[in-house]
Amino acid sequence: MATIVAWESRNQLQGGGGSHGGGERREHMFEKVVTPSDVGKLNRLVVPKHYAEKYFPLGPAARTSPAGTVLCFEDAHGGGGGDSTWRFRYSYWSSSQSYVITKGWSRYVRDKRLAAGDTVSFCRAGARLFIDCRKRAAAVSSLVPPAAAALIKVQLPPSRPVVDEEEASCGRRCLRLFGVDLQLLADAPPALDLQL
Amino acid sequence: MATIVAWESRNQLQGGGGSHGGGERREHMFEKVVTPSDVGKLNRLVVPKHYAEKYFPLGPAARTSPAGTVLCFEDAHGGGGGDSTWRFRYSYWSSSQSYVITKGWSRYVRDKRLAAGDTVSFCRAGARLFIDCRKRAAAVSSLVPPAAAALIKVQLPPSRPVVDEEEASCGRRCLRLFGVDLQLLADAPPALDLQL
DNA sequence: TCGCTCACCTGAAGC
DNA sequence: CGCTTCAGGTGAGCG
C-alpha cells in the first residue's frame, strides 16, 4: 500500500485538452500563487510587474487613466455550465507602482473558491486569453484542522495504478480521483487526511 | 537653592528667534498634544476641528475631494541640515467628520521621533507656514528607565537667574541650559533626574 | 444606510 | 544599502 498526496493538475496550459475550439495552440504566459490579499477583501489581484509589462502592456493613455482597460479571459476548461468568460478591469496604480486586476476579480475568487496559496495561471491562443486556477496541494498535516476531513485509504492494484497517460508533467505515478491527481509516494504512512 | 523642571522651549512660535528670514513676525496658530494614534501606525494627525476650520479652511471642493489639498510647512528652526520643508496632504474625512493630515505625516513623526504626549505646534508668517514640535516634559520618575540619566544640581545666584529675555511665553523664571529652558519651581526638592 | 468596490498609501522585504 | 516591488491596510464613494 502506498500513501497519496493530493495534487490537482487540471490545468491545461499547454493546450493538452484540445477540446475547447481555437485552432491555435495555447501558449502559457505566467502563473501566480495568490496571496491572502489577492483573495481577501481588497478585491484586487496584483499582477507581478514583470509579467504585467510583458504580457499585458498598457498604453500610455491607459497607464495614466485609473480606468485602465478591460481584459477578457475565457475559462481554460470551457463552460462548466457557467458563462466561462471573465471580464476584468486591469489598470496601473501609480501610487504603488503596481499593475492590478480589480473589477470582476472578486467574482472570480468567489466562483472558483480561490484561496490563498492557490495558483492562478494565464495563457493565450492567438488573441484569445484564458485563465485557469488550481488549488494548492493539500497539506498532509494541517496546522488548522479542516472543517470537514475525510480519511481516505486507497488500495492500489498490485501491478500498476490507473494513470492519466496525458499528464506529461506528472513524472511520478499518479492516480486520478475525483478529478484530482493523487501522487504516489512510497515508504509513507498508508493514509492521509484529504481536505475536501 | 531651587529645583528645576526640564522643559524644552525651542519653539519660536512668537518669532523670537528672528534668524530664519521672513520679514513678517510669526503668528502662533495652535498646538496639539499628539495622541498615540497620531504617532502610531495610522499615519495621520487629527487636526482638531476648531483649529482646522479656523486656520486651515478647506474650500467646498477640497472638502469633498479625497485629495484634499497640500500644506507645506517649514521647520520652525530652519534647516538643521535637513530639507526643513514638510509637505502634508490635508483633507477632510467625512466618515469621521474630522480633518486630518495624512501623506507625509509619518515621515515627520519618524524624523522628529515624535511620541505620544509630545506637542506639535503651528504658526505662520504671512503666507508661510511653520511647524514645530517639542518633547513632553520628562517625567521625574519614569516608568521606563531612561537609557542615560544625568543627575544635575543647579546652584542659582542669589539675586536673579540667567533668564532668556526673549521668551515671552515663559512667564515663570527660566534658566536656559543646553538649549533647554529650565523652569524654576520654589519649594521643591533640590535636585532631579534630567533625562538627556 | 450599509456593504462592496476602488484608489491611495506605506512598511517591509528583496535585490 | 538604496531602490524597487508588493502585500496589506485605509477611507471615499456608490449602489
PDB file of N, CA, C and O in Angstrom, chain B residues 108-156:
ATOM      1  N   TYR B 108       7.322  62.777   9.165  1.00  0.00           N
ATOM      2  CA  TYR B 108       7.599  63.796  10.184  1.00  0.00           C
ATOM      3  C   TYR B 108       7.735  63.145  11.562  1.00  0.00           C
ATOM      4  O   TYR B 108       8.655  63.448  12.318  1.00  0.00           O
ATOM      5  N   VAL B 109       6.801  62.251  11.859  1.00  0.00           N
ATOM      6  CA  VAL B 109       6.839  61.556  13.149  1.00  0.00           C
ATOM      7  C   VAL B 109       8.168  60.835  13.314  1.00  0.00           C
ATOM      8  O   VAL B 109       8.800  60.884  14.366  1.00  0.00           O
ATOM      9  N   ARG B 110       8.579  60.189  12.244  1.00  0.00           N
ATOM     10  CA  ARG B 110       9.812  59.415  12.323  1.00  0.00           C
ATOM     11  C   ARG B 110      11.022  60.332  12.477  1.00  0.00           C
ATOM     12  O   ARG B 110      11.865  60.126  13.352  1.00  0.00           O
ATOM     13  N   ASP B 111      11.065  61.341  11.626  1.00  0.00           N
ATOM     14  CA  ASP B 111      12.248  62.203  11.648  1.00  0.00           C
ATOM     15  C   ASP B 111      12.377  62.955  12.968  1.00  0.00           C
ATOM     16  O   ASP B 111      13.483  63.165  13.463  1.00  0.00           O
ATOM     17  N   LYS B 112      11.256  63.353  13.512  1.00  0.00           N
ATOM     18  CA  LYS B 112      11.291  64.124  14.757  1.00  0.00           C
ATOM     19  C   LYS B 112      11.233  63.232  15.983  1.00  0.00           C
ATOM     20  O   LYS B 112      11.225  63.720  17.108  1.00  0.00           O
ATOM     21  N   ARG B 113      11.136  61.931  15.726  1.00  0.00           N
ATOM     22  CA  ARG B 113      10.995  60.987  16.839  1.00  0.00           C
ATOM     23  C   ARG B 113       9.855  61.402  17.762  1.00  0.00           C
ATOM     24  O   ARG B 113       9.961  61.357  18.983  1.00  0.00           O
ATOM     25  N   LEU B 114       8.777  61.788  17.133  1.00  0.00           N
ATOM     26  CA  LEU B 114       7.613  62.248  17.875  1.00  0.00           C
ATOM     27  C   LEU B 114       6.986  61.085  18.635  1.00  0.00           C
ATOM     28  O   LEU B 114       6.861  59.986  18.094  1.00  0.00           O
ATOM     29  N   ALA B 115       6.624  61.336  19.864  1.00  0.00           N
ATOM     30  CA  ALA B 115       5.998  60.301  20.688  1.00  0.00           C
ATOM     31  C   ALA B 115       4.719  60.853  21.302  1.00  0.00           C
ATOM     32  O   ALA B 115       4.522  62.067  21.371  1.00  0.00           O
ATOM     33  N   ALA B 116       3.866  59.944  21.718  1.00  0.00           N
ATOM     34  CA  ALA B 116       2.611  60.363  22.332  1.00  0.00           C
ATOM     35  C   ALA B 116       2.899  61.266  23.522  1.00  0.00           C
ATOM     36  O   ALA B 116       3.790  60.980  24.326  1.00  0.00           O
ATOM     37  N   GLY B 117       2.162  62.327  23.609  1.00  0.00           N
ATOM     38  CA  GLY B 117       2.366  63.274  24.686  1.00  0.00           C
ATOM     39  C   GLY B 117       3.206  64.466  24.272  1.00  0.00           C
ATOM     40  O   GLY B 117       3.196  65.498  24.955  1.00  0.00           O
ATOM     41  N   ASP B 118       3.931  64.315  23.188  1.00  0.00           N
ATOM     42  CA  ASP B 118       4.680  65.458  22.671  1.00  0.00           C
ATOM     43  C   ASP B 118       3.704  66.476  22.101  1.00  0.00           C
ATOM     44  O   ASP B 118       2.545  66.177  21.841  1.00  0.00           O
ATOM     45  N   THR B 119       4.214  67.662  21.897  1.00  0.00           N
ATOM     46  CA  THR B 119       3.361  68.728  21.383  1.00  0.00           C
ATOM     47  C   THR B 119       3.843  69.168  20.013  1.00  0.00           C
ATOM     48  O   THR B 119       5.033  69.377  19.800  1.00  0.00           O
ATOM     49  N   VAL B 120       2.909  69.246  19.075  1.00  0.00           N
ATOM     50  CA  VAL B 120       3.223  69.805  17.771  1.00  0.00           C
ATOM     51  C   VAL B 120       2.501  71.139  17.669  1.00  0.00           C
ATOM     52  O   VAL B 120       1.372  71.285  18.134  1.00  0.00           O
ATOM     53  N   SER B 121       3.170  72.113  17.115  1.00  0.00           N
ATOM     54  CA  SER B 121       2.586  73.450  17.078  1.00  0.00           C
ATOM     55  C   SER B 121       2.732  74.040  15.681  1.00  0.00           C
ATOM     56  O   SER B 121       3.640  73.685  14.930  1.00  0.00           O
ATOM     57  N   PHE B 122       1.819  74.909  15.362  1.00  0.00           N
ATOM     58  CA  PHE B 122       1.777  75.505  14.035  1.00  0.00           C
ATOM     59  C   PHE B 122       1.728  77.026  14.160  1.00  0.00           C
ATOM     60  O   PHE B 122       1.018  77.563  15.021  1.00  0.00           O
ATOM     61  N   CYS B 123       2.490  77.671  13.308  1.00  0.00           N
ATOM     62  CA  CYS B 123       2.421  79.123  13.277  1.00  0.00           C
ATOM     63  C   CYS B 123       2.629  79.578  11.841  1.00  0.00           C
ATOM     64  O   CYS B 123       2.926  78.777  10.961  1.00  0.00           O
ATOM     65  N   ARG B 124       2.481  80.863  11.610  1.00  0.00           N
ATOM     66  CA  ARG B 124       2.617  81.367  10.257  1.00  0.00           C
ATOM     67  C   ARG B 124       3.214  82.766  10.278  1.00  0.00           C
ATOM     68  O   ARG B 124       3.119  83.495  11.277  1.00  0.00           O
ATOM     69  N   ALA B 125       3.814  83.084   9.180  1.00  0.00           N
ATOM     70  CA  ALA B 125       4.317  84.443   8.981  1.00  0.00           C
ATOM     71  C   ALA B 125       3.867  84.843   7.589  1.00  0.00           C
ATOM     72  O   ALA B 125       4.467  84.436   6.594  1.00  0.00           O
ATOM     73  N   GLY B 126       2.801  85.599   7.538  1.00  0.00           N
ATOM     74  CA  GLY B 126       2.209  85.906   6.257  1.00  0.00           C
ATOM     75  C   GLY B 126       1.650  84.629   5.656  1.00  0.00           C
ATOM     76  O   GLY B 126       0.829  83.957   6.271  1.00  0.00           O
ATOM     77  N   ALA B 127       2.099  84.288   4.471  1.00  0.00           N
ATOM     78  CA  ALA B 127       1.605  83.080   3.818  1.00  0.00           C
ATOM     79  C   ALA B 127       2.449  81.859   4.187  1.00  0.00           C
ATOM     80  O   ALA B 127       2.090  80.739   3.852  1.00  0.00           O
ATOM     81  N   ARG B 128       3.551  82.076   4.827  1.00  0.00           N
ATOM     82  CA  ARG B 128       4.433  80.954   5.139  1.00  0.00           C
ATOM     83  C   ARG B 128       3.947  80.245   6.393  1.00  0.00           C
ATOM     84  O   ARG B 128       3.568  80.868   7.381  1.00  0.00           O
ATOM     85  N   LEU B 129       3.979  78.942   6.301  1.00  0.00           N
ATOM     86  CA  LEU B 129       3.532  78.125   7.423  1.00  0.00           C
ATOM     87  C   LEU B 129       4.741  77.454   8.067  1.00  0.00           C
ATOM     88  O   LEU B 129       5.682  77.045   7.378  1.00  0.00           O
ATOM     89  N   PHE B 130       4.675  77.341   9.364  1.00  0.00           N
ATOM     90  CA  PHE B 130       5.769  76.714  10.102  1.00  0.00           C
ATOM     91  C   PHE B 130       5.205  75.634  11.013  1.00  0.00           C
ATOM     92  O   PHE B 130       4.111  75.756  11.549  1.00  0.00           O
ATOM     93  N   ILE B 131       5.987  74.590  11.163  1.00  0.00           N
ATOM     94  CA  ILE B 131       5.603  73.526  12.089  1.00  0.00           C
ATOM     95  C   ILE B 131       6.745  73.332  13.069  1.00  0.00           C
ATOM     96  O   ILE B 131       7.916  73.489  12.729  1.00  0.00           O
ATOM     97  N   ASP B 132       6.362  73.000  14.270  1.00  0.00           N
ATOM     98  CA  ASP B 132       7.364  72.783  15.296  1.00  0.00           C
ATOM     99  C   ASP B 132       6.862  71.699  16.224  1.00  0.00           C
ATOM    100  O   ASP B 132       5.667  71.406  16.272  1.00  0.00           O
ATOM    101  N   CYS B 133       7.751  71.122  16.954  1.00  0.00           N
ATOM    102  CA  CYS B 133       7.343  70.141  17.946  1.00  0.00           C
ATOM    103  C   CYS B 133       8.300  70.192  19.116  1.00  0.00           C
ATOM    104  O   CYS B 133       9.433  70.625  18.982  1.00  0.00           O
ATOM    105  N   ARG B 134       7.812  69.754  20.228  1.00  0.00           N
ATOM    106  CA  ARG B 134       8.676  69.645  21.400  1.00  0.00           C
ATOM    107  C   ARG B 134       8.280  68.404  22.188  1.00  0.00           C
ATOM    108  O   ARG B 134       7.102  67.991  22.187  1.00  0.00           O
ATOM    109  N   LYS B 135       9.270  67.826  22.822  1.00  0.00           N
ATOM    110  CA  LYS B 135       9.006  66.628  23.611  1.00  0.00           C
ATOM    111  C   LYS B 135       8.206  67.001  24.844  1.00  0.00           C
ATOM    112  O   LYS B 135       8.286  68.131  25.334  1.00  0.00           O
ATOM    113  N   ARG B 136       7.483  66.071  25.320  1.00  0.00           N
ATOM    114  CA  ARG B 136       6.759  66.350  26.564  1.00  0.00           C
ATOM    115  C   ARG B 136       7.778  66.449  27.698  1.00  0.00           C
ATOM    116  O   ARG B 136       8.900  65.967  27.578  1.00  0.00           O
ATOM    117  N   ALA B 137       7.366  67.097  28.750  1.00  0.00           N
ATOM    118  CA  ALA B 137       8.265  67.249  29.887  1.00  0.00           C
ATOM    119  C   ALA B 137       8.673  65.878  30.384  1.00  0.00           C
ATOM    120  O   ALA B 137       7.852  64.967  30.479  1.00  0.00           O
ATOM    121  N   ALA B 138       9.937  65.751  30.685  1.00  0.00           N
ATOM    122  CA  ALA B 138      10.418  64.472  31.184  1.00  0.00           C
ATOM    123  C   ALA B 138       9.789  64.203  32.536  1.00  0.00           C
ATOM    124  O   ALA B 138       9.711  65.084  33.382  1.00  0.00           O
ATOM    125  N   ALA B 139       9.335  62.979  32.701  1.00  0.00           N
ATOM    126  CA  ALA B 139       8.752  62.605  33.981  1.00  0.00           C
ATOM    127  C   ALA B 139       9.853  62.511  35.023  1.00  0.00           C
ATOM    128  O   ALA B 139      10.946  62.027  34.744  1.00  0.00           O
ATOM    129  N   VAL B 140       9.543  62.969  36.240  1.00  0.00           N
ATOM    130  CA  VAL B 140      10.543  62.903  37.307  1.00  0.00           C
ATOM    131  C   VAL B 140      10.846  61.461  37.641  1.00  0.00           C
ATOM    132  O   VAL B 140      11.980  61.064  37.800  1.00  0.00           O
ATOM    133  N   SER B 141       9.804  60.648  37.738  1.00  0.00           N
ATOM    134  CA  SER B 141      10.042  59.209  37.885  1.00  0.00           C
ATOM    135  C   SER B 141       9.445  58.537  36.668  1.00  0.00           C
ATOM    136  O   SER B 141       8.238  58.480  36.501  1.00  0.00           O
ATOM    137  N   SER B 142      10.326  58.075  35.832  1.00  0.00           N
ATOM    138  CA  SER B 142       9.878  57.477  34.585  1.00  0.00           C
ATOM    139  C   SER B 142       9.518  56.033  34.801  1.00  0.00           C
ATOM    140  O   SER B 142      10.166  55.317  35.565  1.00  0.00           O
ATOM    141  N   LEU B 143       8.448  55.601  34.144  1.00  0.00           N
ATOM    142  CA  LEU B 143       8.089  54.183  34.220  1.00  0.00           C
ATOM    143  C   LEU B 143       9.159  53.346  33.538  1.00  0.00           C
ATOM    144  O   LEU B 143       9.501  52.271  33.988  1.00  0.00           O
ATOM    145  N   VAL B 144       9.651  53.853  32.454  1.00  0.00           N
ATOM    146  CA  VAL B 144      10.718  53.155  31.757  1.00  0.00           C
ATOM    147  C   VAL B 144      12.024  53.885  32.052  1.00  0.00           C
ATOM    148  O   VAL B 144      12.156  55.056  31.709  1.00  0.00           O
ATOM    149  N   PRO B 145      12.962  53.206  32.666  1.00  0.00           N
ATOM    150  CA  PRO B 145      14.224  53.879  32.988  1.00  0.00           C
ATOM    151  C   PRO B 145      14.886  54.365  31.718  1.00  0.00           C
ATOM    152  O   PRO B 145      14.955  53.647  30.736  1.00  0.00           O
ATOM    153  N   PRO B 146      15.346  55.587  31.713  1.00  0.00           N
ATOM    154  CA  PRO B 146      15.992  56.114  30.514  1.00  0.00           C
ATOM    155  C   PRO B 146      17.326  55.428  30.265  1.00  0.00           C
ATOM    156  O   PRO B 146      17.953  54.893  31.181  1.00  0.00           O
ATOM    157  N   ALA B 147      17.720  55.467  29.025  1.00  0.00           N
ATOM    158  CA  ALA B 147      18.989  54.840  28.677  1.00  0.00           C
ATOM    159  C   ALA B 147      20.133  55.562  29.385  1.00  0.00           C
ATOM    160  O   ALA B 147      21.087  54.938  29.837  1.00  0.00           O
ATOM    161  N   ALA B 148      20.020  56.853  29.486  1.00  0.00           N
ATOM    162  CA  ALA B 148      21.071  57.603  30.163  1.00  0.00           C
ATOM    163  C   ALA B 148      20.416  58.727  30.948  1.00  0.00           C
ATOM    164  O   ALA B 148      19.583  59.460  30.441  1.00  0.00           O
ATOM    165  N   ALA B 149      20.730  58.836  32.183  1.00  0.00           N
ATOM    166  CA  ALA B 149      20.177  59.885  33.017  1.00  0.00           C
ATOM    167  C   ALA B 149      21.317  60.601  33.721  1.00  0.00           C
ATOM    168  O   ALA B 149      22.295  59.979  34.129  1.00  0.00           O
ATOM    169  N   ALA B 150      21.185  61.907  33.805  1.00  0.00           N
ATOM    170  CA  ALA B 150      22.216  62.687  34.488  1.00  0.00           C
ATOM    171  C   ALA B 150      21.586  63.407  35.663  1.00  0.00           C
ATOM    172  O   ALA B 150      20.544  64.050  35.527  1.00  0.00           O
ATOM    173  N   LEU B 151      22.179  63.240  36.805  1.00  0.00           N
ATOM    174  CA  LEU B 151      21.702  63.949  37.980  1.00  0.00           C
ATOM    175  C   LEU B 151      22.346  65.325  37.991  1.00  0.00           C
ATOM    176  O   LEU B 151      23.565  65.469  38.051  1.00  0.00           O
ATOM    177  N   ILE B 152      21.509  66.342  37.866  1.00  0.00           N
ATOM    178  CA  ILE B 152      22.022  67.686  37.733  1.00  0.00           C
ATOM    179  C   ILE B 152      21.570  68.537  38.912  1.00  0.00           C
ATOM    180  O   ILE B 152      20.375  68.613  39.217  1.00  0.00           O
ATOM    181  N   LYS B 153      22.561  69.113  39.560  1.00  0.00           N
ATOM    182  CA  LYS B 153      22.209  70.060  40.609  1.00  0.00           C
ATOM    183  C   LYS B 153      22.595  71.450  40.125  1.00  0.00           C
ATOM    184  O   LYS B 153      23.656  71.656  39.563  1.00  0.00           O
ATOM    185  N   VAL B 154      21.729  72.359  40.326  1.00  0.00           N
ATOM    186  CA  VAL B 154      21.961  73.700  39.825  1.00  0.00           C
ATOM    187  C   VAL B 154      21.991  74.672  41.007  1.00  0.00           C
ATOM    188  O   VAL B 154      21.046  74.719  41.795  1.00  0.00           O
ATOM    189  N   GLN B 155      23.098  75.360  41.088  1.00  0.00           N
ATOM    190  CA  GLN B 155      23.203  76.398  42.112  1.00  0.00           C
ATOM    191  C   GLN B 155      22.825  77.733  41.487  1.00  0.00           C
ATOM    192  O   GLN B 155      23.439  78.180  40.516  1.00  0.00           O
ATOM    193  N   LEU B 156      21.821  78.327  42.018  1.00  0.00           N
ATOM    194  CA  LEU B 156      21.370  79.582  41.455  1.00  0.00           C
ATOM    195  C   LEU B 156      22.040  80.760  42.137  1.00  0.00           C
ATOM    196  O   LEU B 156      22.267  80.730  43.352  1.00  0.00           O
TER     197      LEU B 156
END
